[in-house]
PDB file of C-alpha atoms in Angstrom:
ATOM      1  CA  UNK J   1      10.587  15.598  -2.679  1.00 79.00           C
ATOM      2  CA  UNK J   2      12.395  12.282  -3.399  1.00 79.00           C
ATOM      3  CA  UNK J   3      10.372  10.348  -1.338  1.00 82.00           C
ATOM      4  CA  UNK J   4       7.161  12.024  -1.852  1.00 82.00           C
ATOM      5  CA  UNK J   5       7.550  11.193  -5.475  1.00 78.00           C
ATOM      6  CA  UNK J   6       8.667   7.824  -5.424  1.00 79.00           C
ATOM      7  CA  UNK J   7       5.734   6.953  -2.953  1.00 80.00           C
ATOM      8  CA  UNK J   8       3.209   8.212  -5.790  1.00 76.00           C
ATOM      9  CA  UNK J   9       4.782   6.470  -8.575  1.00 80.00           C
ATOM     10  CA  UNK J  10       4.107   3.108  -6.907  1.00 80.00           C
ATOM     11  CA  UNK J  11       0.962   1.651  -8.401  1.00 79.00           C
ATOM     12  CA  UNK J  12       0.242   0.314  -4.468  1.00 79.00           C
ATOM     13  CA  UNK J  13       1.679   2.332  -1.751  1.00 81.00           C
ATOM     14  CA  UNK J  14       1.216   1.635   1.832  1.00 80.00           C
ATOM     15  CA  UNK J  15      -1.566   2.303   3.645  1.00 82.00           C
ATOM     16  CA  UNK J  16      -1.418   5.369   6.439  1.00 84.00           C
ATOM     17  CA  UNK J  17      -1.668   3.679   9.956  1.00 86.00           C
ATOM     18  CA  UNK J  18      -4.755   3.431  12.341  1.00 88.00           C
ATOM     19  CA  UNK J  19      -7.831   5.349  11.328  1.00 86.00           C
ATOM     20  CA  UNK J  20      -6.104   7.776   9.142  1.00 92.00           C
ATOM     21  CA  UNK J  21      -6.964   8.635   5.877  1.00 92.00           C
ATOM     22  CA  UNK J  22      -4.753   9.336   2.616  1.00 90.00           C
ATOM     23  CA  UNK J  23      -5.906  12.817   2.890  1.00 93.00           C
ATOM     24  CA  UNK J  24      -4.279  13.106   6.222  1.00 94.00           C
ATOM     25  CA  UNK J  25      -0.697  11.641   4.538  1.00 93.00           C
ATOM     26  CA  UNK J  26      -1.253  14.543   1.729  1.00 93.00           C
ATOM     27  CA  UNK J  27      -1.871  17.264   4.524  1.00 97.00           C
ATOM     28  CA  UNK J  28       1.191  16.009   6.617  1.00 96.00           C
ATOM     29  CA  UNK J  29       3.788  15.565   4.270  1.00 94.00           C
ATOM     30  CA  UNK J  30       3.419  18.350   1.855  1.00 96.00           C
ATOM     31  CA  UNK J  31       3.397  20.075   5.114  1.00 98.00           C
ATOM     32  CA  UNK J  32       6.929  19.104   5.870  1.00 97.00           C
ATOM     33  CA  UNK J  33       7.653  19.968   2.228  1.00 97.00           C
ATOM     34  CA  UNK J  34       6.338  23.698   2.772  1.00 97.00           C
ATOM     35  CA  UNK J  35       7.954  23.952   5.898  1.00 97.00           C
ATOM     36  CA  UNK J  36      11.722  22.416   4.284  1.00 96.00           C
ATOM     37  CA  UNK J  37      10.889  25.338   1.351  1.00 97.00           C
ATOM     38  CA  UNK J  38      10.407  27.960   3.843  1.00 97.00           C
ATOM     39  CA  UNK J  39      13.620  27.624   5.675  1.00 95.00           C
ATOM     40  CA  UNK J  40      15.478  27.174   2.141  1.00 95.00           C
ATOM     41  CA  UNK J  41      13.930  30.067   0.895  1.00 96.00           C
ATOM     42  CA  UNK J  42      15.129  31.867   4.334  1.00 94.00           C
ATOM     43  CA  UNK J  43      18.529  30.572   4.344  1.00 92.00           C
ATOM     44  CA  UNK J  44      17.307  28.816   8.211  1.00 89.00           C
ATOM     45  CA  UNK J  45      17.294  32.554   9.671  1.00 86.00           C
ATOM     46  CA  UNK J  46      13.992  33.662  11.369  1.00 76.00           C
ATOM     47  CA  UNK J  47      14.258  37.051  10.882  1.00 80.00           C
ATOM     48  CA  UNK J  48      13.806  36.634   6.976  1.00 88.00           C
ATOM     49  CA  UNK J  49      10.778  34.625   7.291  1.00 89.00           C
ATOM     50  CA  UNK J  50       8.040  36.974   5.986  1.00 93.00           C
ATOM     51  CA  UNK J  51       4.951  36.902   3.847  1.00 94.00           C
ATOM     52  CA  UNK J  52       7.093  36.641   0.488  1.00 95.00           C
ATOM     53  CA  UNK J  53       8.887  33.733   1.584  1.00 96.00           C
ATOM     54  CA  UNK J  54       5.588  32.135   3.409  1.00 96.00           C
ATOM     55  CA  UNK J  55       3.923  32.123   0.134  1.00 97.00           C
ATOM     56  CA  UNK J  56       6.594  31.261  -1.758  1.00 97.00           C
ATOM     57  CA  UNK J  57       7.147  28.098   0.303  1.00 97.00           C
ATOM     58  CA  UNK J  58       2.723  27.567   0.006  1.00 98.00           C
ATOM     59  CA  UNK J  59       2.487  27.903  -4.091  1.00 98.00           C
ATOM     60  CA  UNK J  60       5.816  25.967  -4.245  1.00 97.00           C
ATOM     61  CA  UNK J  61       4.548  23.039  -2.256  1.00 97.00           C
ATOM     62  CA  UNK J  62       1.242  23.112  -3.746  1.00 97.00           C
ATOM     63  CA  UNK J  63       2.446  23.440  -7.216  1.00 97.00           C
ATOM     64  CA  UNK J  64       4.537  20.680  -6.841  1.00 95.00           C
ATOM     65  CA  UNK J  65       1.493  18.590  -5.416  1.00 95.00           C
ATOM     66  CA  UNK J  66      -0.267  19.102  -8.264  1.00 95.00           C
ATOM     67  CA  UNK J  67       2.405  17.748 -10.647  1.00 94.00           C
ATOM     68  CA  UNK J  68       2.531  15.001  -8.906  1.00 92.00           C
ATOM     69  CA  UNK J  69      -1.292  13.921  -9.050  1.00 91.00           C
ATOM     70  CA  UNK J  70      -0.855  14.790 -12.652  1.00 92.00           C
ATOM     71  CA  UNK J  71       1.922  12.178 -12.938  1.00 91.00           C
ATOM     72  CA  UNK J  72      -0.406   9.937 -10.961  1.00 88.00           C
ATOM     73  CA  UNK J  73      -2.224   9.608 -14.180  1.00 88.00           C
ATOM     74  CA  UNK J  74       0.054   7.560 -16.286  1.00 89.00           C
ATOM     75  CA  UNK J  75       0.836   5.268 -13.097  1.00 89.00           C
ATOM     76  CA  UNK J  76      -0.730   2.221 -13.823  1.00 89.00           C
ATOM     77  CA  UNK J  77      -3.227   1.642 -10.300  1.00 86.00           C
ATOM     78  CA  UNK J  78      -3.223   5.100  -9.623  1.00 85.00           C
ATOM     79  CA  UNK J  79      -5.558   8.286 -10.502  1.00 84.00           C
ATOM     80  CA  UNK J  80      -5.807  11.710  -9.346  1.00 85.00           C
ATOM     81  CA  UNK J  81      -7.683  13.472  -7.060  1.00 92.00           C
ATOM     82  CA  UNK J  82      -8.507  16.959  -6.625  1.00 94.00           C
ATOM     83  CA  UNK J  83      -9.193  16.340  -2.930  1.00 95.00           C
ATOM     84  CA  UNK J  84      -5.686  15.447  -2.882  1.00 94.00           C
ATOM     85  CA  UNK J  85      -4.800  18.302  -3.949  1.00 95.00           C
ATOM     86  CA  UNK J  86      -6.961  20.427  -1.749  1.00 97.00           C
ATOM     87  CA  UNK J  87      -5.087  18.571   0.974  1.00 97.00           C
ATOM     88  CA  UNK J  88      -1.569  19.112  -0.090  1.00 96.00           C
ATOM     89  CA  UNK J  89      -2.255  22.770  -0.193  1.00 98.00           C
ATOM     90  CA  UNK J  90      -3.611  22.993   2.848  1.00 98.00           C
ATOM     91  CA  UNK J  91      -1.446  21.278   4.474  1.00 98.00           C
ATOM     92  CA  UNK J  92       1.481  23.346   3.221  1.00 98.00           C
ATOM     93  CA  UNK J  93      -0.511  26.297   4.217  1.00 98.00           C
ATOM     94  CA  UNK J  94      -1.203  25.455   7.557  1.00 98.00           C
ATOM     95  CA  UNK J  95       2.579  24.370   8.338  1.00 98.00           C
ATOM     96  CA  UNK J  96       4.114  27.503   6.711  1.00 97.00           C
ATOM     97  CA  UNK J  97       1.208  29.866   8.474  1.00 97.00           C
ATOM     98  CA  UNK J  98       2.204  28.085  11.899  1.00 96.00           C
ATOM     99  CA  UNK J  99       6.310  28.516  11.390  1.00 95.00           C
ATOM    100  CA  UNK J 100       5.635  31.779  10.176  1.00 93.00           C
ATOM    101  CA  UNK J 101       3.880  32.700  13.522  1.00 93.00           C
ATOM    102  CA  UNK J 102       6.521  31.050  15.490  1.00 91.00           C
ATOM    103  CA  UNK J 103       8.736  33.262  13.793  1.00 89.00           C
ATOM    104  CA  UNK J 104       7.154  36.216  14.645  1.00 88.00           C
ATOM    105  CA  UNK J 105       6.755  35.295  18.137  1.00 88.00           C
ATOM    106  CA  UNK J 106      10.608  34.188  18.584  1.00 83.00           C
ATOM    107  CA  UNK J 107      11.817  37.464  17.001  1.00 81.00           C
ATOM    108  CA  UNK J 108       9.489  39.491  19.289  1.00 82.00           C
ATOM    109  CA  UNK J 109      10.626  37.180  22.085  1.00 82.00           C
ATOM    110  CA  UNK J 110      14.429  38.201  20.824  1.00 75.00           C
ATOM    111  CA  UNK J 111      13.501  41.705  21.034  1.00 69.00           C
ATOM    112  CA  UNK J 112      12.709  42.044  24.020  1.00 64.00           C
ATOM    113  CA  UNK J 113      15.670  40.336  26.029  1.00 60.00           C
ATOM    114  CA  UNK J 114      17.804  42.544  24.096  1.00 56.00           C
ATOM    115  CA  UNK J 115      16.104  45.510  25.485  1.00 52.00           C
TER     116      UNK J 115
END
């Protein structure tokens, strides 16, 4: 959260590498941040990710993404996009939907060598 929040309170960060897009920095990294949530909000055991905890990890990422383009307002060089935002939430959703799947699959996997 650190370094997501220093990064937009720079009034000119770097630019994302190759072809990519800010967007695609915004999808990634709140990603991560959903994803880091999820397992805190789990304690790092599979078996208590579940859809509490999934959406917990979503609205707390996303939440957090939209502070921060708030506070992107009083950074001189810097404004705030609702695309941005869009993008931080979904990628925190798609992360958190993928883990939680994993999950699912590596309990079910668990399961069934214990049978």
């Amino acid at each position: 959260m650190t370094a997501i929040f220093y990064t937009q309170s720079m009034a000119h960060p770097p630019q994302p590498p190759g072809g990519l897009t800010d967007k695609h920095e915004h999808f990634f990294f709140y990603g991560v941040l959903a994803v880091l949530a999820l397992r805190a909000f789990t304690k790092a055991q599979w078996r208590r990710v579940g859809a509490a905890t999934a959406l917990g990890a979503i609205v707390f990422s996303s939440l957090y993404g939209v502070v921060n383009e708030l506070h992107q307002r009083f950074v001189p060089g810097r404004s705030y996009e609702v695309a941005d935002m869009i993008a931080n939430a979904t990628g925190a959703s798609v992360a958190v939907v993928l883990v939680w799947a994993w999950s699912i699959i590596r309990r079910r996997s668990e399961t069934h060598d214990a049978l």
